[in-house]
mmCIF file of N, CA and C in Angstrom:
data_model
loop_
_atom_site.group_PDB
_atom_site.id
_atom_site.type_symbol
_atom_site.label_atom_id
_atom_site.label_comp_id
_atom_site.label_asym_id
_atom_site.label_seq_id
_atom_site.Cartn_x
_atom_site.Cartn_y
_atom_site.Cartn_z
ATOM 1 N N MET A 28 -61.493 16.852 -11.320
ATOM 2 C CA MET A 28 -61.766 15.925 -10.233
ATOM 3 C C MET A 28 -62.331 14.641 -10.838
ATOM 4 N N THR A 29 -61.943 13.511 -10.274
ATOM 5 C CA THR A 29 -62.374 12.207 -10.761
ATOM 6 C C THR A 29 -63.463 11.635 -9.866
ATOM 7 N N THR A 30 -64.402 10.945 -10.466
ATOM 8 C CA THR A 30 -65.439 10.240 -9.727
ATOM 9 C C THR A 30 -65.149 8.751 -9.818
ATOM 10 N N MET A 31 -65.250 8.061 -8.683
ATOM 11 C CA MET A 31 -65.055 6.617 -8.642
ATOM 12 C C MET A 31 -66.333 5.974 -8.122
ATOM 13 N N THR A 32 -66.608 4.777 -8.594
ATOM 14 C CA THR A 32 -67.780 4.034 -8.150
ATOM 15 C C THR A 32 -67.311 2.818 -7.363
ATOM 16 N N LEU A 33 -67.994 2.553 -6.265
ATOM 17 C CA LEU A 33 -67.652 1.419 -5.407
ATOM 18 C C LEU A 33 -68.894 0.564 -5.217
ATOM 19 N N ARG A 34 -68.781 -0.707 -5.483
ATOM 20 C CA ARG A 34 -69.916 -1.618 -5.280
ATOM 21 C C ARG A 34 -69.640 -2.450 -4.033
ATOM 22 N N ILE A 35 -70.564 -2.377 -3.080
ATOM 23 C CA ILE A 35 -70.447 -3.143 -1.839
ATOM 24 C C ILE A 35 -71.812 -3.716 -1.470
ATOM 25 N N ASN A 36 -71.791 -4.721 -0.621
ATOM 26 C CA ASN A 36 -73.067 -5.320 -0.216
ATOM 27 C C ASN A 36 -73.782 -4.420 0.801
ATOM 28 N N ASP A 37 -75.044 -4.702 1.041
ATOM 29 C CA ASP A 37 -75.873 -3.866 1.918
ATOM 30 C C ASP A 37 -75.345 -3.815 3.350
ATOM 31 N N GLU A 38 -74.848 -4.935 3.846
ATOM 32 C CA GLU A 38 -74.334 -4.983 5.221
ATOM 33 C C GLU A 38 -73.135 -4.047 5.385
ATOM 34 N N ASP A 39 -72.192 -4.108 4.446
ATOM 35 C CA ASP A 39 -71.027 -3.222 4.492
ATOM 36 C C ASP A 39 -71.452 -1.766 4.315
ATOM 37 N N SER A 40 -72.415 -1.528 3.438
ATOM 38 C CA SER A 40 -72.916 -0.173 3.207
ATOM 39 C C SER A 40 -73.487 0.422 4.489
ATOM 40 N N ASN A 41 -74.293 -0.350 5.181
ATOM 41 C CA ASN A 41 -74.877 0.133 6.446
ATOM 42 C C ASN A 41 -73.805 0.410 7.484
ATOM 43 N N LEU A 42 -72.818 -0.450 7.564
ATOM 44 C CA LEU A 42 -71.719 -0.262 8.512
ATOM 45 C C LEU A 42 -70.977 1.037 8.212
ATOM 46 N N ILE A 43 -70.669 1.266 6.942
ATOM 47 C CA ILE A 43 -69.954 2.479 6.543
ATOM 48 C C ILE A 43 -70.804 3.711 6.817
ATOM 49 N N LYS A 44 -72.066 3.678 6.456
ATOM 50 C CA LYS A 44 -72.950 4.820 6.691
ATOM 51 C C LYS A 44 -73.051 5.163 8.173
ATOM 52 N N ASN A 45 -73.168 4.156 9.013
ATOM 53 C CA ASN A 45 -73.217 4.403 10.458
ATOM 54 C C ASN A 45 -71.906 4.994 10.963
ATOM 55 N N TYR A 46 -70.796 4.493 10.457
ATOM 56 C CA TYR A 46 -69.478 4.987 10.878
ATOM 57 C C TYR A 46 -69.288 6.448 10.487
ATOM 58 N N ILE A 47 -69.584 6.780 9.229
ATOM 59 C CA ILE A 47 -69.352 8.156 8.787
ATOM 60 C C ILE A 47 -70.307 9.125 9.477
ATOM 61 N N LYS A 48 -71.520 8.672 9.772
ATOM 62 C CA LYS A 48 -72.466 9.523 10.510
ATOM 63 C C LYS A 48 -71.931 9.800 11.911
ATOM 64 N N LEU A 49 -71.415 8.775 12.557
ATOM 65 C CA LEU A 49 -70.859 8.904 13.900
ATOM 66 C C LEU A 49 -69.682 9.879 13.934
ATOM 67 N N HIS A 50 -68.881 9.882 12.870
ATOM 68 C CA HIS A 50 -67.677 10.707 12.822
ATOM 69 C C HIS A 50 -67.850 12.005 12.028
ATOM 70 N N GLY A 51 -69.055 12.273 11.564
ATOM 71 C CA GLY A 51 -69.332 13.524 10.870
ATOM 72 C C GLY A 51 -68.599 13.679 9.552
ATOM 73 N N LEU A 52 -68.456 12.582 8.813
ATOM 74 C CA LEU A 52 -67.762 12.597 7.528
ATOM 75 C C LEU A 52 -68.747 12.389 6.392
ATOM 76 N N SER A 53 -68.325 12.749 5.211
ATOM 77 C CA SER A 53 -69.070 12.350 4.018
ATOM 78 C C SER A 53 -68.463 11.030 3.533
ATOM 79 N N ILE A 54 -69.207 10.355 2.665
ATOM 80 C CA ILE A 54 -68.674 9.107 2.108
ATOM 81 C C ILE A 54 -67.381 9.393 1.349
ATOM 82 N N SER A 55 -67.341 10.496 0.617
ATOM 83 C CA SER A 55 -66.140 10.846 -0.140
ATOM 84 C C SER A 55 -64.949 11.102 0.778
ATOM 85 N N GLU A 56 -65.182 11.855 1.863
ATOM 86 C CA GLU A 56 -64.089 12.124 2.813
ATOM 87 C C GLU A 56 -63.567 10.835 3.414
ATOM 88 N N PHE A 57 -64.489 9.975 3.829
ATOM 89 C CA PHE A 57 -64.094 8.709 4.444
ATOM 90 C C PHE A 57 -63.317 7.833 3.465
ATOM 91 N N ALA A 58 -63.811 7.719 2.243
ATOM 92 C CA ALA A 58 -63.138 6.883 1.238
ATOM 93 C C ALA A 58 -61.749 7.434 0.938
ATOM 94 N N ARG A 59 -61.663 8.745 0.744
ATOM 95 C CA ARG A 59 -60.368 9.364 0.437
ATOM 96 C C ARG A 59 -59.379 9.134 1.566
ATOM 97 N N GLN A 60 -59.788 9.428 2.804
ATOM 98 C CA GLN A 60 -58.901 9.257 3.959
ATOM 99 C C GLN A 60 -58.464 7.799 4.094
ATOM 100 N N SER A 61 -59.405 6.898 3.946
ATOM 101 C CA SER A 61 -59.106 5.472 4.113
ATOM 102 C C SER A 61 -58.115 4.979 3.068
ATOM 103 N N MET A 62 -58.325 5.375 1.828
ATOM 104 C CA MET A 62 -57.426 4.933 0.765
ATOM 105 C C MET A 62 -56.029 5.517 0.928
ATOM 106 N N LEU A 63 -55.951 6.805 1.259
ATOM 107 C CA LEU A 63 -54.636 7.425 1.436
ATOM 108 C C LEU A 63 -53.905 6.856 2.654
ATOM 109 N N GLU A 64 -54.640 6.563 3.732
ATOM 110 C CA GLU A 64 -54.017 5.944 4.907
ATOM 111 C C GLU A 64 -53.472 4.562 4.564
ATOM 112 N N ARG A 65 -54.198 3.804 3.752
ATOM 113 C CA ARG A 65 -53.745 2.472 3.349
ATOM 114 C C ARG A 65 -52.456 2.566 2.536
ATOM 115 N N ILE A 66 -52.415 3.531 1.615
ATOM 116 C CA ILE A 66 -51.209 3.730 0.812
ATOM 117 C C ILE A 66 -50.041 4.116 1.714
ATOM 118 N N GLU A 67 -50.285 5.017 2.662
ATOM 119 C CA GLU A 67 -49.231 5.442 3.585
ATOM 120 C C GLU A 67 -48.753 4.274 4.436
ATOM 121 N N ASP A 68 -49.675 3.448 4.928
ATOM 122 C CA ASP A 68 -49.294 2.274 5.727
ATOM 123 C C ASP A 68 -48.426 1.317 4.930
ATOM 124 N N ASP A 69 -48.813 1.056 3.676
ATOM 125 C CA ASP A 69 -48.020 0.160 2.827
ATOM 126 C C ASP A 69 -46.631 0.733 2.571
ATOM 127 N N TYR A 70 -46.552 2.049 2.342
ATOM 128 C CA TYR A 70 -45.258 2.704 2.126
ATOM 129 C C TYR A 70 -44.398 2.605 3.388
ATOM 130 N N ASP A 71 -45.001 2.903 4.548
ATOM 131 C CA ASP A 71 -44.261 2.818 5.811
ATOM 132 C C ASP A 71 -43.739 1.407 6.052
ATOM 133 N N LEU A 72 -44.551 0.404 5.734
ATOM 134 C CA LEU A 72 -44.119 -0.983 5.906
ATOM 135 C C LEU A 72 -42.951 -1.308 4.983
ATOM 136 N N ALA A 73 -42.995 -0.831 3.757
ATOM 137 C CA ALA A 73 -41.893 -1.069 2.823
ATOM 138 C C ALA A 73 -40.608 -0.417 3.312
ATOM 139 N N VAL A 74 -40.712 0.797 3.848
ATOM 140 C CA VAL A 74 -39.538 1.495 4.391
ATOM 141 C C VAL A 74 -38.979 0.730 5.586
ATOM 142 N N LEU A 75 -39.862 0.250 6.467
ATOM 143 C CA LEU A 75 -39.427 -0.528 7.631
ATOM 144 C C LEU A 75 -38.703 -1.796 7.198
ATOM 145 N N ARG A 76 -39.283 -2.511 6.250
ATOM 146 C CA ARG A 76 -38.654 -3.758 5.781
ATOM 147 C C ARG A 76 -37.282 -3.493 5.177
ATOM 148 N N GLN A 77 -37.150 -2.395 4.434
ATOM 149 C CA GLN A 77 -35.861 -2.049 3.851
ATOM 150 C C GLN A 77 -34.858 -1.713 4.949
ATOM 151 N N ALA A 78 -35.283 -0.952 5.942
ATOM 152 C CA ALA A 78 -34.387 -0.592 7.048
ATOM 153 C C ALA A 78 -33.946 -1.842 7.809
ATOM 154 N N MET A 79 -34.865 -2.771 8.019
ATOM 155 C CA MET A 79 -34.515 -4.009 8.725
ATOM 156 C C MET A 79 -33.520 -4.835 7.915
ATOM 157 N N ALA A 80 -33.699 -4.853 6.608
ATOM 158 C CA ALA A 80 -32.787 -5.615 5.747
ATOM 159 C C ALA A 80 -31.390 -5.011 5.742
ATOM 160 N N GLU A 81 -31.317 -3.692 5.905
ATOM 161 C CA GLU A 81 -30.032 -3.002 5.879
ATOM 162 C C GLU A 81 -29.420 -2.830 7.273
ATOM 163 N N ASP A 82 -30.098 -3.279 8.300
ATOM 164 C CA ASP A 82 -29.626 -3.121 9.685
ATOM 165 C C ASP A 82 -28.337 -3.913 9.890
ATOM 166 N N ASP A 83 -27.299 -3.229 10.343
ATOM 167 C CA ASP A 83 -26.016 -3.895 10.579
ATOM 168 C C ASP A 83 -25.854 -4.364 12.020
ATOM 169 N N GLY A 84 -26.851 -4.136 12.851
ATOM 170 C CA GLY A 84 -26.811 -4.605 14.231
ATOM 171 C C GLY A 84 -26.086 -3.690 15.191
ATOM 172 N N VAL A 85 -25.473 -2.628 14.705
ATOM 173 C CA VAL A 85 -24.751 -1.699 15.572
ATOM 174 C C VAL A 85 -25.759 -0.839 16.323
ATOM 175 N N ARG A 86 -25.576 -0.744 17.638
ATOM 176 C CA ARG A 86 -26.458 0.061 18.478
ATOM 177 C C ARG A 86 -25.628 1.087 19.231
ATOM 178 N N ILE A 87 -26.208 2.263 19.426
ATOM 179 C CA ILE A 87 -25.528 3.342 20.145
ATOM 180 C C ILE A 87 -26.308 3.622 21.411
ATOM 181 N N PRO A 88 -25.661 3.565 22.568
ATOM 182 C CA PRO A 88 -26.376 3.861 23.819
ATOM 183 C C PRO A 88 -26.925 5.291 23.799
ATOM 184 N N VAL A 89 -28.124 5.466 24.306
ATOM 185 C CA VAL A 89 -28.764 6.773 24.315
ATOM 186 C C VAL A 89 -27.932 7.810 25.065
ATOM 187 N N GLU A 90 -27.201 7.357 26.075
ATOM 188 C CA GLU A 90 -26.346 8.273 26.831
ATOM 189 C C GLU A 90 -25.306 8.928 25.924
ATOM 190 N N ASN A 91 -24.768 8.156 24.980
ATOM 191 C CA ASN A 91 -23.786 8.704 24.044
ATOM 192 C C ASN A 91 -24.410 9.790 23.161
ATOM 193 N N LEU A 92 -25.648 9.571 22.756
ATOM 194 C CA LEU A 92 -26.321 10.577 21.952
ATOM 195 C C LEU A 92 -26.585 11.842 22.766
ATOM 196 N N PHE A 93 -27.005 11.667 24.008
ATOM 197 C CA PHE A 93 -27.235 12.820 24.870
ATOM 198 C C PHE A 93 -25.951 13.645 25.019
ATOM 199 N N GLU A 94 -24.858 12.932 25.238
ATOM 200 C CA GLU A 94 -23.569 13.589 25.407
ATOM 201 C C GLU A 94 -23.165 14.318 24.126
ATOM 202 N N GLU A 95 -23.341 13.641 22.991
ATOM 203 C CA GLU A 95 -22.959 14.219 21.719
ATOM 204 C C GLU A 95 -23.732 15.499 21.409
ATOM 205 N N PHE A 96 -25.013 15.524 21.787
ATOM 206 C CA PHE A 96 -25.843 16.681 21.499
ATOM 207 C C PHE A 96 -26.007 17.627 22.683
ATOM 208 N N GLY A 97 -25.255 17.379 23.767
ATOM 209 C CA GLY A 97 -25.277 18.261 24.922
ATOM 210 C C GLY A 97 -26.610 18.282 25.648
ATOM 211 N N ILE A 98 -27.258 17.174 25.707
ATOM 212 C CA ILE A 98 -28.563 17.093 26.382
ATOM 213 C C ILE A 98 -28.383 16.590 27.811
#
């Protein structure tokens, strides 16, 4: 397991401490969740941008999909 050190000002520290207390988290849990969520958000944004760049503009009416799948 790796240990990381984070330097923040007192105001941010108090804000984080109040938040984690309110949500019943440890500082480690909060930091881990926050960092992984940020990575996931950035990945999702990259996937969205790629999909938009590759979009050919063709749209299929939902009714056709319902019919195709017997819904």
